[in-house]
Tab-separated table of C-alpha atoms in Angstrom:
chain	number	residue	atom	x	y	z
A	44	MET	CA	-0.152	0.319	0.080
A	45	THR	CA	1.363	3.338	-0.850
A	46	ASP	CA	1.890	6.587	1.676
A	47	ARG	CA	-1.248	8.309	-0.228
A	48	SER	CA	-3.551	4.904	-0.226
A	49	THR	CA	-2.754	4.905	3.431
A	50	TRP	CA	-3.690	8.200	4.536
A	51	THR	CA	-6.412	7.940	1.935
A	52	PHE	CA	-7.857	4.951	4.383
A	53	VAL	CA	-7.036	6.433	7.446
A	54	ALA	CA	-8.879	9.285	6.852
A	55	LEU	CA	-12.006	7.236	5.520
A	56	ALA	CA	-12.054	5.426	8.537
A	57	ALA	CA	-11.609	8.493	10.807
A	58	LEU	CA	-14.841	9.624	9.110
A	59	LEU	CA	-17.142	7.237	9.512
A	60	VAL	CA	-15.626	6.801	13.332
A	61	VAL	CA	-16.823	10.625	13.679
A	62	VAL	CA	-20.506	10.014	12.010
A	63	ALA	CA	-20.460	6.843	14.372
A	64	GLY	CA	-20.055	9.037	16.941
A	65	ALA	CA	-22.195	11.791	15.949
A	66	MET	CA	-25.504	9.705	15.625
A	67	PRO	CA	-26.335	9.614	19.341
A	68	LEU	CA	-26.029	13.202	19.758
A	69	LEU	CA	-28.530	13.945	16.743
A	70	ALA	CA	-30.977	11.196	18.064
A	71	ASP	CA	-31.346	13.472	21.279
A	72	ALA	CA	-31.990	16.697	18.785
A	73	ARG	CA	-35.627	18.195	18.836
A	74	PRO	CA	-36.870	17.895	15.408
A	75	ALA	CA	-36.293	21.230	13.796
A	76	TYR	CA	-40.310	23.571	14.108
A	77	GLU	CA	-41.168	21.286	17.053
A	78	ILE	CA	-42.644	23.530	19.795
A	79	PRO	CA	-42.816	20.989	22.916
A	80	SER	CA	-46.442	20.998	24.259
A	81	PRO	CA	-46.503	18.404	27.651
A	82	THR	CA	-49.751	18.017	29.791
A	83	VAL	CA	-49.077	19.194	33.173
A	84	GLU	CA	-50.821	19.348	36.661
A	85	ASP	CA	-49.285	22.740	37.499
A	86	ASP	CA	-51.198	26.250	37.703
A	87	LEU	CA	-50.745	28.008	34.733
A	88	ASP	CA	-53.320	31.223	34.691
A	89	GLY	CA	-50.990	34.549	34.757
A	90	THR	CA	-47.572	35.376	32.866
A	91	ASP	CA	-45.453	34.092	36.172
A	92	ALA	CA	-47.881	31.051	37.242
A	93	SER	CA	-45.274	28.601	39.002
A	94	GLY	CA	-46.555	25.726	36.428
A	95	TRP	CA	-44.233	27.529	33.573
A	96	GLU	CA	-41.656	27.072	35.622
A	97	ASP	CA	-41.543	23.517	34.364
A	98	VAL	CA	-42.481	23.872	30.326
A	99	PRO	CA	-40.048	22.910	27.877
A	100	ALA	CA	-39.572	26.980	25.812
A	101	ALA	CA	-38.577	27.095	22.053
A	102	GLU	CA	-36.906	30.144	20.115
A	103	VAL	CA	-38.877	30.847	17.437
A	104	PRO	CA	-37.524	33.196	14.693
A	105	LEU	CA	-38.918	36.136	13.322
A	106	GLU	CA	-38.756	38.253	9.599
A	107	SER	CA	-40.972	40.948	8.367
A	108	ALA	CA	-43.992	40.109	6.471
A	109	PRO	CA	-44.515	40.823	3.330
A	110	SER	CA	-46.307	44.181	2.647
A	111	GLY	CA	-46.836	46.844	0.821
A	112	LEU	CA	-46.811	49.924	4.111
A	113	PRO	CA	-43.758	52.261	4.124
A	114	ASN	CA	-41.164	50.365	5.509
A	115	ALA	CA	-42.634	46.816	6.485
A	116	GLU	CA	-39.086	45.557	6.232
A	117	MET	CA	-37.880	47.156	8.911
A	118	VAL	CA	-39.059	45.372	12.606
A	119	SER	CA	-37.996	46.064	15.788
A	120	THR	CA	-38.334	42.438	17.084
A	121	ARG	CA	-36.374	39.358	15.665
A	122	SER	CA	-37.489	35.813	17.991
A	123	VAL	CA	-39.800	35.136	20.728
A	124	GLU	CA	-39.453	32.563	22.929
A	125	VAL	CA	-42.696	30.302	23.342
A	126	GLN	CA	-44.193	27.877	25.985
A	127	ALA	CA	-47.093	25.805	24.742
A	128	ALA	CA	-48.925	23.489	27.396
A	129	ARG	CA	-51.990	21.455	27.867
A	130	SER	CA	-53.869	20.830	31.729
A	131	ASP	CA	-57.133	20.272	32.548
A	132	GLY	CA	-59.658	20.602	29.320
A	133	GLU	CA	-57.466	23.494	27.864
A	134	VAL	CA	-54.554	24.957	26.130
A	135	TYR	CA	-52.129	27.597	27.003
A	136	LEU	CA	-49.519	29.392	24.897
A	137	ARG	CA	-46.905	31.615	26.771
A	138	MET	CA	-44.777	33.574	24.652
A	139	GLN	CA	-41.926	36.254	25.601
A	140	TRP	CA	-39.844	38.730	23.212
A	141	GLN	CA	-37.848	41.615	23.567
A	142	ASP	CA	-39.354	45.078	23.621
A	143	GLU	CA	-37.912	48.486	25.783
A	144	GLU	CA	-40.546	50.286	26.137
A	145	ALA	CA	-44.676	49.182	26.136
A	146	SER	CA	-46.328	50.913	23.879
A	147	GLU	CA	-50.131	50.424	25.214
A	148	SER	CA	-52.307	52.772	23.770
A	149	ALA	CA	-53.106	53.934	19.751
A	150	SER	CA	-54.326	57.306	18.227
A	151	ALA	CA	-53.579	57.599	14.705
A	152	PRO	CA	-52.226	58.212	12.883
A	153	GLN	CA	-48.810	58.304	14.923
A	154	ALA	CA	-49.289	56.135	17.790
A	155	PHE	CA	-49.912	52.386	17.834
A	156	ALA	CA	-49.965	49.982	20.160
A	157	ASP	CA	-47.538	46.788	20.692
A	158	ALA	CA	-49.467	43.429	19.543
A	159	VAL	CA	-49.244	39.816	19.132
A	160	ALA	CA	-50.753	36.568	17.571
A	161	VAL	CA	-51.329	32.804	17.158
A	162	GLN	CA	-52.705	31.332	14.253
A	163	ILE	CA	-53.781	27.892	13.692
A	164	PRO	CA	-55.356	25.920	10.645
A	165	ALA	CA	-59.338	25.384	11.464
A	166	ASP	CA	-59.445	21.808	10.259
A	167	PRO	CA	-55.694	20.524	11.995
A	168	GLY	CA	-55.420	18.027	9.088
A	169	VAL	CA	-54.467	20.496	6.492
A	170	GLN	CA	-51.476	23.515	6.285
A	171	PRO	CA	-52.702	26.792	5.595
A	172	ALA	CA	-51.138	29.359	3.355
A	173	ILE	CA	-49.153	31.287	6.180
A	174	ALA	CA	-50.755	34.308	4.938
A	175	MET	CA	-53.959	34.284	7.283
A	176	GLY	CA	-55.116	31.431	5.199
A	177	SER	CA	-57.493	30.893	2.318
A	178	GLN	CA	-61.530	30.650	1.752
A	179	SER	CA	-61.009	26.741	1.718
A	180	ASN	CA	-59.006	26.619	4.432
A	181	LEU	CA	-59.355	28.919	7.394
A	182	VAL	CA	-57.438	29.960	10.620
A	183	ASN	CA	-58.557	30.477	13.819
A	184	VAL	CA	-56.343	34.041	14.960
A	185	TRP	CA	-55.946	34.459	18.374
A	186	TYR	CA	-54.759	38.657	18.711
A	187	TRP	CA	-54.313	40.499	21.251
A	188	ASN	CA	-53.307	44.135	21.797
A	189	ALA	CA	-52.029	46.342	24.363
A	190	ASP	CA	-54.580	48.843	23.811
A	191	THR	CA	-58.014	46.831	22.654
A	192	GLY	CA	-57.298	43.540	24.864
A	193	THR	CA	-58.283	40.318	23.200
A	194	GLU	CA	-60.015	39.277	19.988
A	195	GLU	CA	-60.449	35.532	18.755
A	196	LEU	CA	-61.187	35.326	15.304
A	197	LEU	CA	-61.680	33.679	11.791
A	198	ALA	CA	-59.814	34.439	8.580
A	199	GLY	CA	-59.422	33.105	5.007
A	200	GLY	CA	-57.110	35.056	3.627
A	201	GLN	CA	-55.898	38.194	4.040
A	202	GLY	CA	-58.453	41.064	5.059
A	203	SER	CA	-60.910	38.630	5.635
A	204	THR	CA	-61.138	38.553	9.107
A	205	THR	CA	-64.084	38.311	11.550
A	206	GLU	CA	-64.523	38.082	15.152
A	207	PHE	CA	-65.975	35.456	16.800
A	208	GLU	CA	-68.982	35.952	19.170
A	209	ASP	CA	-68.520	34.503	22.846
A	210	ALA	CA	-65.053	34.512	22.828
A	211	SER	CA	-63.364	31.301	24.344
A	212	VAL	CA	-59.898	32.682	24.806
A	213	GLN	CA	-58.230	34.843	27.164
A	214	THR	CA	-55.068	36.728	28.281
A	215	TRP	CA	-53.071	37.580	30.170
A	216	ALA	CA	-50.034	40.461	29.798
A	217	GLU	CA	-47.049	41.951	31.390
A	218	HIS	CA	-44.295	44.594	30.386
A	219	THR	CA	-41.753	44.249	32.928
A	220	GLY	CA	-37.992	46.043	32.666
A	221	SER	CA	-36.891	48.928	30.459
A	222	GLY	CA	-34.226	49.352	27.951
A	223	GLU	CA	-31.978	46.020	26.792
A	224	ASP	CA	-34.576	44.065	29.655
A	225	GLY	CA	-37.657	45.433	28.520
A	226	THR	CA	-39.741	41.987	28.140
A	227	TRP	CA	-43.514	41.664	26.971
A	228	THR	CA	-44.917	38.152	28.309
A	229	VAL	CA	-48.418	37.349	27.276
A	230	VAL	CA	-50.443	34.090	28.055
A	231	PHE	CA	-53.267	33.069	26.132
A	232	ASN	CA	-55.462	30.486	27.196
A	233	ARG	CA	-58.804	28.299	25.743
A	234	PRO	CA	-60.489	24.997	26.268
A	235	VAL	CA	-58.967	22.024	24.041
A	236	ASP	CA	-62.689	21.742	22.718
A	237	PRO	CA	-64.915	24.979	22.695
A	238	ALA	CA	-68.450	24.989	21.298
A	239	GLY	CA	-68.787	26.683	18.140
A	240	ASP	CA	-68.179	26.087	14.100
A	241	ASN	CA	-65.001	26.421	12.718
A	242	ARG	CA	-63.072	26.304	15.905
A	243	THR	CA	-60.021	24.665	15.920
A	244	ALA	CA	-60.101	21.287	18.545
A	245	ILE	CA	-56.627	20.839	20.381
A	246	THR	CA	-57.859	17.472	21.423
A	247	GLY	CA	-54.157	15.666	20.598
A	248	GLY	CA	-55.642	13.488	17.521
A	249	GLU	CA	-52.686	14.840	15.210
A	250	ASP	CA	-50.019	17.271	15.332
A	251	LEU	CA	-51.416	21.005	14.972
A	252	ASP	CA	-49.408	23.608	12.756
A	253	ILE	CA	-48.615	26.989	14.504
A	254	ALA	CA	-47.303	30.604	13.529
A	255	PHE	CA	-46.965	34.190	15.761
A	256	GLY	CA	-46.587	37.463	14.830
A	257	VAL	CA	-45.891	40.621	16.421
A	258	TRP	CA	-46.499	44.207	16.667
A	259	ASP	CA	-44.006	46.571	18.127
A	260	GLY	CA	-46.346	49.806	18.261
A	261	GLY	CA	-42.946	51.759	19.400
A	262	ASN	CA	-41.855	51.352	15.801
A	263	ALA	CA	-44.880	52.355	13.991
A	264	GLU	CA	-46.240	48.367	13.421
A	265	ARG	CA	-49.601	48.214	12.622
A	266	SER	CA	-51.637	45.750	10.202
A	267	GLY	CA	-49.092	43.895	7.926
A	268	HIS	CA	-46.822	45.949	8.651
A	269	LYS	CA	-45.161	43.092	11.568
A	270	ALA	CA	-43.165	40.294	12.454
A	271	VAL	CA	-44.004	37.220	11.478
A	272	SER	CA	-42.518	33.450	12.061
A	273	GLU	CA	-42.897	30.299	9.858
A	274	TRP	CA	-45.391	27.159	10.466
A	275	TYR	CA	-44.098	25.516	13.474
A	276	TYR	CA	-46.504	23.014	15.253
A	277	LEU	CA	-47.296	21.267	18.481
A	278	PRO	CA	-46.497	17.617	18.811
A	279	LEU	CA	-49.702	16.026	20.145
A	280	ALA	CA	-50.642	13.222	18.031
A	281	GLY	CA	-47.539	11.098	20.306
A	282	ASP	CA	-46.273	7.873	18.989
A	283	SER	CA	-47.141	7.710	14.890
A	284	GLY	CA	-46.359	3.765	14.922
A	285	GLY	CA	-43.617	3.654	12.763
A	286	PRO	CA	-39.991	3.154	13.747
A	287	PRO	CA	-39.045	5.241	16.241
A	288	PHE	CA	-36.583	8.649	15.034
A	289	GLU	CA	-33.828	7.464	18.137
A	290	SER	CA	-33.679	3.480	16.419
A	291	ILE	CA	-33.336	5.049	13.227
A	292	LEU	CA	-29.723	6.762	13.347
A	293	TRP	CA	-28.698	3.970	15.948
A	294	ALA	CA	-29.231	1.532	12.633
A	295	ILE	CA	-27.489	3.688	10.885
A	296	ALA	CA	-24.228	4.318	13.438
A	297	GLY	CA	-24.267	0.445	13.354
A	298	ILE	CA	-24.139	0.288	10.118
A	299	ALA	CA	-21.052	3.115	10.359
A	300	ILE	CA	-19.386	1.246	12.838
A	301	VAL	CA	-20.005	-2.219	10.946
A	302	ALA	CA	-17.971	-0.776	7.899
A	303	VAL	CA	-15.054	0.719	9.999
A	304	VAL	CA	-14.143	-2.590	11.167
A	305	VAL	CA	-14.314	-4.219	7.284
A	306	VAL	CA	-12.335	-1.276	6.057
A	307	THR	CA	-9.899	-1.349	8.369
A	308	ILE	CA	-9.300	-5.657	8.386
A	309	GLN	CA	-9.068	-4.964	4.649
A	310	GLY	CA	-6.035	-2.531	4.967
A	311	ILE	CA	-4.287	-4.419	7.181
A	312	ARG	CA	-4.502	-7.485	5.387
A	313	ARG	CA	-3.317	-5.660	2.260
A	314	VAL	CA	-0.991	-3.807	4.334
A	315	ARG	CA	0.649	-7.640	5.287
A	316	THR	CA	0.573	-8.916	2.051
A	317	GLY	CA	2.391	-6.084	0.497
A	318	GLY	CA	0.030	-4.649	-1.810
A	319	GLY	CA	-2.257	-1.994	-2.602
A	320	GLU	CA	-0.158	-0.166	-4.991
């Protein structure tokens, strides 16, 4: 075996070892776009309820929404921390984001209020268009505004929102700190299966797509001028019945280890016999 062949063999073996070693780490990684949503028994009513300490959080990046408004690409909120949980027939969402100063009143045309919204499909089995759904694929929107309070909306495309009668969504909201430490915390709460047509049932039969929007009133953000996320999802369906994600990765790791052993044995044999040129 030539020196070049030897180093090629060593590099290949090392690569396979690295891949095999990385597989267990990948098995522990949470899938992208997933927001953990455990069932808990603790109190979640309120922005600082004790139960939130045990609910895992996901950092969701935000970007400017497509809009024809002036300076619509200039948004100030780049991420929101989201926690989700179910408790005693209720679903809770807790959202936190940095905002140096609370904007709690709106008086057009110069002042606008901070706001946040959650969007979920009316039919959890089909993912709607990200921009407020469509007439054939409606979305529920939970909207909170620091000036006007909470609204529970139904939408079928941009500009088509209507408010549900007898809203089933409630919120708790609090702004703390100032400057770089300024933070909004908003908690949405709703029964998992409320009465009424076109209200999304969150009963756990299947995963639930979910998206988020944040308005910074101090940055003149309003209407379509906002920071939005892509579709994320709450993993409510449980075991799909297929091979576990970890099992697949461990199987790949095993194959890689076997390949390293085989290549190593063949390389040693070729060196001993003087072949491999």
